[in-house]
């Protein structure tokens, strides 16, 4: 379908799903045209040495888009994502494609789609390809020595964040209109924050993980990266197997939020601290009540991460035999973190599970008095690639980048990140954390917060 005369050029780096769906449904845009715009942006921006996409599904995507166009012309009712090009982190199985999870040596050809991929397809999503990631999803920084490290579209020379690095870079560059990642300690929210996007980590049980390569059984979640809260809500509903209904935007007047003065506000960079303070002022101006106080349960979270914690123990369980046979083929920084799990005994592991269960109850109790917790998504701006050359700096910055978002994984809460940096500044973001199972309510509140803090 040709662009109509006088229609503005198609731009995707800030396009919301709702705006694109309106254009598709009004025949002002075809699914094939939208897809070709994404494929053109891949051609234009993807660097073979530092890949955003590790595999493109151009042939099948074009067939899917053409089929949607035919159905649209026949006025056949279609799914809620019909015609939208969506990228997938390369740990989601896609039938007939290779799932390698960012590794060069490990791969398996998928016989069927992951369950969330099946749900996306049924809703009419056009799957554009697999995106780059930290090997086996074990880092918040996004570096990959095998496929390269995707550049940050907002901050040249800096990381795009991990582990869903390619997913965020793809959306920020218009190579897809949204992407799906995994989040074990912030791996959706960190790259979203570093690339000026919205990323949502649901309560873990909300989205099924069938056909998804695991890192940590206890902590892995699946979530969307897109340009708005509404975009993420649409994708979340489809992946959860629910019918999407537009949330009524919450009124911030009288809403109560807690800001922990301990743990999550330590060691903030000046730009992040200023953007966070500005966001709080804007929310107060909208009538929100913000309580700044110590939250004792947070000070106990480092106990859950001793010797690598659950992620080390559970990833070592998955990889222990492969590490013996292929250890030299792993990213050394990933291998070192996994091998820490070898030192965690069964008794230690059970202690971790019991402690986590107790802390989850405590967290649910203190959050019950609030509409959510507010904190910077990440304590610092995206580090320069040159800052990560030494192992010591890599380890220090990885822990700092992961610290705040990991709170929601360890306590099995839902959380969303919203960009809050002034135009021209380095990316920073505000995180809203909600109680276990309060996903839809949190998304409604997040829409109001998004509007309040936007520049």
Tab-separated table of C-alpha atoms in Angstrom:
chain	number	residue	atom	x	y	z
A	1	UNK	CA	0.000	0.000	0.000
A	2	UNK	CA	1.484	3.339	-0.995
A	3	UNK	CA	1.612	6.219	1.430
A	4	UNK	CA	-1.280	8.557	0.761
A	5	UNK	CA	-0.553	11.971	-0.725
A	6	UNK	CA	0.234	14.538	1.944
A	7	UNK	CA	0.747	11.894	4.645
A	8	UNK	CA	3.776	12.674	6.860
A	9	UNK	CA	6.808	10.352	6.651
A	10	UNK	CA	6.594	7.244	8.805
A	11	UNK	CA	8.724	7.606	11.945
A	12	UNK	CA	8.910	4.894	14.564
A	13	UNK	CA	11.377	5.994	17.232
A	14	UNK	CA	8.559	7.445	19.366
A	15	UNK	CA	5.480	5.773	17.873
A	16	UNK	CA	3.021	4.234	20.318
A	17	UNK	CA	1.162	1.035	19.572
A	18	UNK	CA	-2.211	2.750	19.888
A	19	UNK	CA	-1.321	5.423	17.326
A	20	UNK	CA	-0.054	2.807	14.881
A	21	UNK	CA	-3.103	0.600	15.376
A	22	UNK	CA	-5.412	3.513	14.580
A	23	UNK	CA	-3.544	4.160	11.331
A	24	UNK	CA	-3.622	0.473	10.421
A	25	UNK	CA	-7.327	0.146	11.152
A	26	UNK	CA	-8.156	3.298	9.183
A	27	UNK	CA	-6.170	2.033	6.169
A	28	UNK	CA	-3.772	4.967	6.436
A	29	UNK	CA	-0.929	2.483	6.864
A	30	UNK	CA	-0.486	-1.145	5.851
A	31	UNK	CA	1.168	-3.853	7.918
A	32	UNK	CA	3.623	-4.424	5.069
A	33	UNK	CA	4.575	-0.756	4.930
A	34	UNK	CA	5.084	-0.666	8.689
A	35	UNK	CA	7.230	-3.791	8.565
A	36	UNK	CA	9.344	-2.468	5.703
A	37	UNK	CA	10.024	0.679	7.704
A	38	UNK	CA	11.370	-1.482	10.541
A	39	UNK	CA	13.448	-3.617	8.173
A	40	UNK	CA	14.826	-0.474	6.568
A	41	UNK	CA	15.866	0.831	9.967
A	42	UNK	CA	17.620	-2.465	10.678
A	43	UNK	CA	19.533	-2.117	7.416
A	44	UNK	CA	20.379	1.484	8.231
A	45	UNK	CA	21.338	1.219	11.918
A	46	UNK	CA	22.349	-2.339	12.785
A	47	UNK	CA	26.115	-2.839	13.065
A	48	UNK	CA	27.325	-6.353	12.106
A	49	UNK	CA	30.157	-6.014	14.635
A	50	UNK	CA	27.793	-5.018	17.453
A	51	UNK	CA	24.557	-6.656	16.512
A	52	UNK	CA	21.130	-5.509	17.622
A	53	UNK	CA	19.488	-8.419	15.791
A	54	UNK	CA	21.286	-11.754	15.815
A	55	UNK	CA	18.652	-13.162	13.418
A	56	UNK	CA	16.101	-11.495	11.154
A	57	UNK	CA	12.890	-13.300	10.224
A	58	UNK	CA	12.275	-11.165	7.145
A	59	UNK	CA	10.698	-13.870	4.977
A	60	UNK	CA	8.155	-15.050	7.532
A	61	UNK	CA	7.524	-11.505	8.774
A	62	UNK	CA	6.692	-10.325	5.263
A	63	UNK	CA	4.325	-13.261	4.826
A	64	UNK	CA	2.626	-12.445	8.139
A	65	UNK	CA	2.288	-8.760	7.233
A	66	UNK	CA	0.892	-9.563	3.774
A	67	UNK	CA	-1.673	-11.926	5.289
A	68	UNK	CA	-2.782	-9.225	7.740
A	69	UNK	CA	-3.148	-6.735	4.888
A	70	UNK	CA	-5.365	-9.178	3.002
A	71	UNK	CA	-7.539	-9.762	6.059
A	72	UNK	CA	-7.731	-6.030	6.683
A	73	UNK	CA	-8.892	-5.392	3.110
A	74	UNK	CA	-11.569	-8.030	3.597
A	75	UNK	CA	-12.610	-6.394	6.871
A	76	UNK	CA	-12.000	-9.625	8.760
A	77	UNK	CA	-11.805	-9.048	12.552
A	78	UNK	CA	-8.232	-9.411	13.779
A	79	UNK	CA	-6.285	-9.526	17.010
A	80	UNK	CA	-5.420	-6.585	19.211
A	81	UNK	CA	-1.827	-6.367	17.913
A	82	UNK	CA	-2.582	-6.986	14.240
A	83	UNK	CA	0.200	-5.665	12.010
A	84	UNK	CA	2.610	-4.533	14.741
A	85	UNK	CA	6.277	-5.589	14.247
A	86	UNK	CA	7.590	-7.033	17.539
A	87	UNK	CA	11.156	-8.165	18.321
A	88	UNK	CA	12.070	-11.037	20.648
A	89	UNK	CA	15.103	-11.531	22.863
A	90	UNK	CA	16.984	-14.576	21.623
A	91	UNK	CA	15.968	-16.825	24.513
A	92	UNK	CA	12.374	-17.165	23.283
A	93	UNK	CA	11.729	-20.190	21.093
A	94	UNK	CA	10.400	-19.466	17.599
A	95	UNK	CA	9.400	-22.499	15.552
A	96	UNK	CA	12.077	-23.387	12.990
A	97	UNK	CA	14.569	-20.843	14.347
A	98	UNK	CA	17.651	-21.293	16.530
A	99	UNK	CA	17.531	-20.218	20.163
A	100	UNK	CA	21.104	-19.506	21.300
A	101	UNK	CA	20.603	-17.158	24.281
A	102	UNK	CA	23.559	-15.018	23.261
A	103	UNK	CA	25.982	-17.948	23.127
A	104	UNK	CA	28.188	-19.012	20.211
A	105	UNK	CA	28.463	-22.674	21.137
A	106	UNK	CA	24.998	-23.513	22.543
A	107	UNK	CA	21.967	-23.549	20.295
A	108	UNK	CA	18.854	-25.527	19.647
A	109	UNK	CA	16.412	-25.353	16.777
A	110	UNK	CA	12.969	-24.773	18.216
A	111	UNK	CA	10.233	-27.196	17.244
A	112	UNK	CA	7.457	-24.855	18.371
A	113	UNK	CA	6.895	-21.311	19.514
A	114	UNK	CA	7.266	-20.324	23.144
A	115	UNK	CA	3.790	-19.884	24.652
A	116	UNK	CA	4.069	-16.095	24.749
A	117	UNK	CA	5.159	-16.080	21.082
A	118	UNK	CA	2.063	-18.121	20.176
A	119	UNK	CA	-0.085	-15.601	22.026
A	120	UNK	CA	1.584	-12.665	20.277
A	121	UNK	CA	1.027	-14.304	16.885
A	122	UNK	CA	-2.636	-15.014	17.661
A	123	UNK	CA	-3.030	-11.329	18.481
A	124	UNK	CA	-1.598	-10.484	15.037
A	125	UNK	CA	1.930	-9.423	15.987
A	126	UNK	CA	4.517	-9.673	13.212
A	127	UNK	CA	7.705	-11.219	14.626
A	128	UNK	CA	10.722	-9.385	13.186
A	129	UNK	CA	13.572	-11.454	14.623
A	130	UNK	CA	15.761	-12.367	17.575
A	131	UNK	CA	17.674	-9.617	19.370
A	132	UNK	CA	21.072	-9.648	21.054
A	133	UNK	CA	21.587	-10.126	24.781
A	134	UNK	CA	24.176	-10.816	27.432
A	135	UNK	CA	25.129	-14.480	27.119
A	136	UNK	CA	22.533	-16.555	28.984
A	137	UNK	CA	21.060	-13.291	30.378
A	138	UNK	CA	23.544	-13.107	33.246
A	139	UNK	CA	24.392	-9.393	33.567
A	140	UNK	CA	22.701	-6.024	33.762
A	141	UNK	CA	25.233	-4.363	31.462
A	142	UNK	CA	24.470	-5.992	28.107
A	143	UNK	CA	28.003	-6.763	26.920
A	144	UNK	CA	28.434	-9.762	24.625
A	145	UNK	CA	31.878	-10.840	23.351
A	146	UNK	CA	30.362	-13.163	20.729
A	147	UNK	CA	27.888	-10.908	18.894
A	148	UNK	CA	29.116	-7.524	20.036
A	149	UNK	CA	27.410	-4.989	22.277
A	150	UNK	CA	24.520	-2.942	20.839
A	151	UNK	CA	25.212	0.786	20.914
A	152	UNK	CA	23.039	3.082	23.017
A	153	UNK	CA	20.932	5.116	20.553
A	154	UNK	CA	20.508	7.953	23.075
A	155	UNK	CA	24.060	8.113	24.409
A	156	UNK	CA	26.835	7.207	21.940
A	157	UNK	CA	29.774	5.384	23.484
A	158	UNK	CA	27.667	4.123	26.366
A	159	UNK	CA	26.007	0.765	26.971
A	160	UNK	CA	22.364	0.135	26.161
A	161	UNK	CA	22.012	-2.014	29.289
A	162	UNK	CA	21.265	-5.657	29.761
A	163	UNK	CA	20.629	-8.297	29.568
A	164	UNK	CA	17.933	-7.417	26.985
A	165	UNK	CA	20.318	-5.024	25.227
A	166	UNK	CA	19.246	-5.647	21.635
A	167	UNK	CA	15.553	-5.532	22.542
A	168	UNK	CA	15.775	-1.966	23.862
A	169	UNK	CA	18.112	-0.779	21.113
A	170	UNK	CA	15.742	-2.187	18.473
A	171	UNK	CA	12.782	-0.224	19.818
A	172	UNK	CA	14.773	2.976	20.331
A	173	UNK	CA	16.046	2.829	16.723
A	174	UNK	CA	12.670	1.988	15.151
A	175	UNK	CA	13.784	-1.521	14.193
A	176	UNK	CA	10.598	-2.775	15.899
A	177	UNK	CA	7.710	-0.958	17.523
A	178	UNK	CA	8.116	-2.984	20.734
A	179	UNK	CA	10.170	-5.890	22.047
A	180	UNK	CA	9.861	-8.675	24.581
A	181	UNK	CA	12.638	-9.407	27.051
A	182	UNK	CA	13.270	-11.346	30.211
A	183	UNK	CA	13.865	-9.764	33.617
A	184	UNK	CA	15.723	-11.714	36.322
A	185	UNK	CA	17.248	-8.730	38.121
A	186	UNK	CA	16.184	-5.828	35.945
A	187	UNK	CA	16.978	-7.094	32.450
A	188	UNK	CA	13.874	-5.460	30.933
A	189	UNK	CA	13.900	-2.309	33.060
A	190	UNK	CA	17.630	-1.509	32.909
A	191	UNK	CA	17.920	-1.341	29.103
A	192	UNK	CA	14.569	0.435	28.896
A	193	UNK	CA	15.843	3.037	31.373
A	194	UNK	CA	19.159	3.444	29.569
A	195	UNK	CA	17.439	3.851	26.175
A	196	UNK	CA	14.670	6.252	27.219
A	197	UNK	CA	11.875	3.679	27.042
A	198	UNK	CA	9.198	2.133	29.236
A	199	UNK	CA	9.746	-1.413	30.501
A	200	UNK	CA	7.438	-3.537	32.658
A	201	UNK	CA	8.349	-6.466	34.903
A	202	UNK	CA	5.178	-8.294	35.969
A	203	UNK	CA	4.575	-10.448	39.004
A	204	UNK	CA	6.484	-13.585	38.025
A	205	UNK	CA	3.573	-16.004	37.720
A	206	UNK	CA	1.600	-13.652	35.462
A	207	UNK	CA	3.411	-14.537	32.222
A	208	UNK	CA	4.132	-18.219	31.402
A	209	UNK	CA	7.765	-19.157	30.705
A	210	UNK	CA	7.167	-22.234	28.529
A	211	UNK	CA	9.724	-22.235	25.699
A	212	UNK	CA	11.977	-19.639	27.338
A	213	UNK	CA	15.600	-20.508	28.138
A	214	UNK	CA	15.980	-20.114	31.924
A	215	UNK	CA	18.526	-18.304	34.041
A	216	UNK	CA	16.899	-18.509	37.479
A	217	UNK	CA	13.703	-20.454	38.099
A	218	UNK	CA	12.903	-18.334	41.148
A	219	UNK	CA	13.568	-14.907	39.647
A	220	UNK	CA	12.932	-14.974	35.867
A	221	UNK	CA	10.046	-12.860	34.584
A	222	UNK	CA	8.958	-11.853	31.073
A	223	UNK	CA	8.077	-8.300	30.146
A	224	UNK	CA	7.677	-5.762	27.317
A	225	UNK	CA	9.777	-2.768	26.259
A	226	UNK	CA	8.017	0.008	24.337
A	227	UNK	CA	7.412	3.756	24.131
A	228	UNK	CA	4.605	4.146	26.666
A	229	UNK	CA	2.820	2.559	29.600
A	230	UNK	CA	-0.205	1.926	27.385
A	231	UNK	CA	2.015	0.009	24.929
A	232	UNK	CA	3.349	-2.186	27.724
A	233	UNK	CA	-0.137	-2.770	29.125
A	234	UNK	CA	-1.378	-4.016	25.735
A	235	UNK	CA	1.536	-6.421	25.339
A	236	UNK	CA	1.308	-7.595	28.943
A	237	UNK	CA	-2.380	-8.457	28.563
A	238	UNK	CA	-1.757	-10.502	25.413
A	239	UNK	CA	1.129	-12.429	26.985
A	240	UNK	CA	-0.923	-13.049	30.131
A	241	UNK	CA	-3.748	-14.493	28.025
A	242	UNK	CA	-6.153	-11.720	29.001
A	243	UNK	CA	-8.425	-9.504	26.941
A	244	UNK	CA	-6.927	-6.051	26.837
A	245	UNK	CA	-9.074	-3.252	28.171
A	246	UNK	CA	-7.934	0.333	28.280
A	247	UNK	CA	-7.089	1.250	31.862
A	248	UNK	CA	-8.874	4.195	33.351
A	249	UNK	CA	-6.044	6.532	34.211
A	250	UNK	CA	-5.656	6.848	37.965
A	251	UNK	CA	-6.021	10.170	39.747
A	252	UNK	CA	-2.837	10.955	41.652
A	253	UNK	CA	-4.604	13.150	44.199
A	254	UNK	CA	-4.445	11.407	47.557
A	255	UNK	CA	-2.279	8.546	46.275
A	256	UNK	CA	0.372	7.460	48.769
A	257	UNK	CA	3.848	6.458	47.642
A	258	UNK	CA	6.829	5.396	49.719
A	259	UNK	CA	10.389	6.447	48.906
A	260	UNK	CA	12.974	4.356	50.782
A	261	UNK	CA	15.689	6.546	52.247
A	262	UNK	CA	17.917	3.491	52.694
A	263	UNK	CA	19.491	1.125	50.156
A	264	UNK	CA	17.831	2.337	46.925
A	265	UNK	CA	19.043	5.951	47.217
A	266	UNK	CA	22.670	5.121	48.019
A	267	UNK	CA	25.427	6.186	45.583
A	268	UNK	CA	23.183	7.979	43.085
A	269	UNK	CA	24.911	9.927	40.337
A	270	UNK	CA	24.106	13.643	40.363
A	271	UNK	CA	22.016	13.546	37.178
A	272	UNK	CA	19.924	10.611	38.410
A	273	UNK	CA	19.411	12.267	41.822
A	274	UNK	CA	18.300	15.547	40.219
A	275	UNK	CA	15.891	13.832	37.826
A	276	UNK	CA	14.420	11.785	40.694
A	277	UNK	CA	13.933	14.852	42.892
A	278	UNK	CA	12.255	16.652	39.978
A	279	UNK	CA	9.891	13.702	39.452
A	280	UNK	CA	8.895	13.709	43.115
A	281	UNK	CA	8.144	17.457	42.976
A	282	UNK	CA	5.924	16.966	39.937
A	283	UNK	CA	4.028	14.139	41.625
A	284	UNK	CA	3.498	16.224	44.760
A	285	UNK	CA	2.229	19.048	42.554
A	286	UNK	CA	-0.392	16.602	41.246
A	287	UNK	CA	-1.591	15.912	44.786
A	288	UNK	CA	0.309	12.712	45.551
A	289	UNK	CA	1.458	12.083	49.115
A	290	UNK	CA	5.061	10.891	49.200
A	291	UNK	CA	6.429	9.393	52.389
A	292	UNK	CA	10.202	9.277	52.637
A	293	UNK	CA	11.233	6.713	55.216
A	294	UNK	CA	13.544	3.818	55.946
A	295	UNK	CA	12.303	0.416	54.788
A	296	UNK	CA	14.075	-2.169	56.974
A	297	UNK	CA	13.287	-5.161	54.747
A	298	UNK	CA	15.509	-3.708	52.023
A	299	UNK	CA	18.584	-3.837	54.238
A	300	UNK	CA	18.229	-7.624	54.401
A	301	UNK	CA	18.244	-8.148	50.636
A	302	UNK	CA	22.061	-8.515	50.430
A	303	UNK	CA	21.634	-11.694	52.498
A	304	UNK	CA	19.756	-13.173	49.534
A	305	UNK	CA	22.683	-12.420	47.224
A	306	UNK	CA	25.570	-13.891	49.237
A	307	UNK	CA	27.860	-15.994	47.060
A	308	UNK	CA	25.687	-15.159	44.055
A	309	UNK	CA	22.416	-16.120	45.722
A	310	UNK	CA	19.533	-17.792	43.925
A	311	UNK	CA	20.676	-16.730	40.466
A	312	UNK	CA	24.082	-18.380	40.904
A	313	UNK	CA	22.669	-21.564	42.424
A	314	UNK	CA	19.933	-21.993	39.844
A	315	UNK	CA	22.000	-21.039	36.796
A	316	UNK	CA	24.731	-23.444	37.906
A	317	UNK	CA	22.100	-26.182	38.151
A	318	UNK	CA	21.168	-25.515	34.491
A	319	UNK	CA	24.739	-25.181	33.188
A	320	UNK	CA	26.874	-27.417	35.418
A	321	UNK	CA	27.440	-30.191	32.859
A	322	UNK	CA	27.935	-27.774	29.970
A	323	UNK	CA	30.464	-25.790	32.000
A	324	UNK	CA	32.588	-28.931	32.306
A	325	UNK	CA	32.497	-29.563	28.555
A	326	UNK	CA	32.373	-26.041	27.106
A	327	UNK	CA	33.563	-23.745	29.887
A	328	UNK	CA	36.203	-22.093	27.702
A	329	UNK	CA	33.544	-21.100	25.177
A	330	UNK	CA	31.485	-19.071	27.681
A	331	UNK	CA	31.902	-15.349	28.233
A	332	UNK	CA	34.441	-15.546	31.124
A	333	UNK	CA	32.496	-12.981	33.165
A	334	UNK	CA	29.290	-14.997	32.813
A	335	UNK	CA	31.049	-18.276	33.583
A	336	UNK	CA	32.621	-16.860	36.752
A	337	UNK	CA	29.230	-15.796	38.100
A	338	UNK	CA	27.638	-19.157	37.337
A	339	UNK	CA	30.457	-21.133	38.896
A	340	UNK	CA	29.882	-19.374	42.208
A	341	UNK	CA	26.770	-21.536	42.416
A	342	UNK	CA	28.952	-24.616	42.838
A	343	UNK	CA	29.805	-23.423	46.355
A	344	UNK	CA	26.174	-23.112	47.467
A	345	UNK	CA	25.114	-26.263	49.289
A	346	UNK	CA	21.612	-27.704	49.269
A	347	UNK	CA	21.188	-26.480	52.850
A	348	UNK	CA	22.342	-22.984	51.880
A	349	UNK	CA	19.917	-22.957	48.960
A	350	UNK	CA	16.987	-23.979	51.148
A	351	UNK	CA	17.954	-21.267	53.624
A	352	UNK	CA	17.823	-18.733	50.803
A	353	UNK	CA	14.348	-19.886	49.766
A	354	UNK	CA	13.077	-19.676	53.342
A	355	UNK	CA	14.557	-16.235	53.889
A	356	UNK	CA	13.099	-15.010	50.601
A	357	UNK	CA	9.639	-16.273	51.558
A	358	UNK	CA	9.829	-14.385	54.859
A	359	UNK	CA	11.022	-11.169	53.217
A	360	UNK	CA	8.280	-11.384	50.581
A	361	UNK	CA	5.678	-11.420	53.376
A	362	UNK	CA	7.315	-8.447	55.070
A	363	UNK	CA	7.437	-6.516	51.805
A	364	UNK	CA	3.780	-7.202	51.076
A	365	UNK	CA	2.874	-5.978	54.551
A	366	UNK	CA	4.690	-2.637	54.317
A	367	UNK	CA	3.582	-2.015	50.735
A	368	UNK	CA	-0.061	-2.586	51.678
A	369	UNK	CA	-0.144	0.936	53.151
A	370	UNK	CA	0.894	2.539	49.848
A	371	UNK	CA	-0.042	2.756	46.184
A	372	UNK	CA	3.542	1.929	45.291
A	373	UNK	CA	7.224	2.434	45.954
A	374	UNK	CA	9.189	5.054	44.027
A	375	UNK	CA	12.934	4.971	43.371
A	376	UNK	CA	15.406	5.619	40.582
A	377	UNK	CA	15.320	2.618	38.260
A	378	UNK	CA	19.125	2.600	38.085
A	379	UNK	CA	21.428	4.509	40.416
A	380	UNK	CA	23.676	5.822	37.636
A	381	UNK	CA	23.576	6.933	34.020
A	382	UNK	CA	24.595	4.391	31.353
A	383	UNK	CA	28.326	3.691	31.824
A	384	UNK	CA	30.769	4.278	29.015
A	385	UNK	CA	32.016	1.117	27.334
A	386	UNK	CA	35.530	2.196	28.277
A	387	UNK	CA	34.526	2.101	31.955
A	388	UNK	CA	33.915	-1.650	31.734
A	389	UNK	CA	37.261	-2.811	30.412
A	390	UNK	CA	38.631	-4.139	33.707
A	391	UNK	CA	36.946	-7.041	35.483
A	392	UNK	CA	36.906	-5.111	38.757
A	393	UNK	CA	35.064	-2.149	37.228
A	394	UNK	CA	32.689	-4.471	35.377
A	395	UNK	CA	31.769	-6.260	38.607
A	396	UNK	CA	31.367	-3.042	40.618
A	397	UNK	CA	29.193	-1.310	38.018
A	398	UNK	CA	27.144	-4.424	37.299
A	399	UNK	CA	26.197	-4.721	40.968
A	400	UNK	CA	25.321	-1.018	41.182
A	401	UNK	CA	23.227	-1.103	38.005
A	402	UNK	CA	21.336	-4.205	39.186
A	403	UNK	CA	20.790	-3.104	42.803
A	404	UNK	CA	17.523	-1.155	42.536
A	405	UNK	CA	15.660	-3.190	39.915
A	406	UNK	CA	16.608	-6.478	41.617
A	407	UNK	CA	14.420	-5.492	44.582
A	408	UNK	CA	11.282	-6.364	42.612
A	409	UNK	CA	12.667	-9.746	41.516
A	410	UNK	CA	13.879	-10.827	44.940
A	411	UNK	CA	10.544	-9.868	46.536
A	412	UNK	CA	8.402	-10.999	43.537
A	413	UNK	CA	6.764	-7.616	43.041
A	414	UNK	CA	5.688	-5.929	39.821
A	415	UNK	CA	7.598	-2.858	38.634
A	416	UNK	CA	7.703	-0.429	35.734
A	417	UNK	CA	10.346	2.042	34.600
A	418	UNK	CA	9.498	5.445	33.106
A	419	UNK	CA	11.975	7.851	31.499
A	420	UNK	CA	12.387	11.059	33.526
A	421	UNK	CA	15.515	12.791	32.175
A	422	UNK	CA	15.320	16.278	30.657
A	423	UNK	CA	15.859	16.400	26.910
A	424	UNK	CA	19.555	16.364	26.092
A	425	UNK	CA	20.630	14.869	29.424
A	426	UNK	CA	21.943	11.355	29.885
A	427	UNK	CA	19.112	8.836	30.272
A	428	UNK	CA	17.639	8.234	33.704
A	429	UNK	CA	14.344	6.765	34.856
A	430	UNK	CA	11.806	6.541	37.652
A	431	UNK	CA	10.687	3.111	38.874
A	432	UNK	CA	7.245	2.418	40.318
A	433	UNK	CA	7.025	-0.840	42.281
A	434	UNK	CA	3.737	-2.438	43.293
A	435	UNK	CA	2.573	-5.323	45.451
A	436	UNK	CA	2.637	-8.921	44.277
A	437	UNK	CA	-0.280	-9.470	41.894
A	438	UNK	CA	-1.232	-5.788	41.591
A	439	UNK	CA	-0.056	-5.569	37.974
A	440	UNK	CA	-3.125	-4.025	36.365
A	441	UNK	CA	-3.536	-1.491	39.147
A	442	UNK	CA	0.132	-0.527	38.898
A	443	UNK	CA	-0.159	-0.045	35.141
A	444	UNK	CA	-3.102	2.300	35.691
A	445	UNK	CA	-1.196	4.349	38.273
A	446	UNK	CA	1.876	4.325	36.034
A	447	UNK	CA	-0.072	6.014	33.232
A	448	UNK	CA	-0.860	8.913	35.553
A	449	UNK	CA	2.742	9.066	36.775
A	450	UNK	CA	3.979	8.978	33.169
A	451	UNK	CA	1.863	12.011	32.309
A	452	UNK	CA	2.871	13.875	35.452
A	453	UNK	CA	6.641	13.517	35.048
A	454	UNK	CA	6.905	13.928	31.288
A	455	UNK	CA	9.078	16.939	30.336
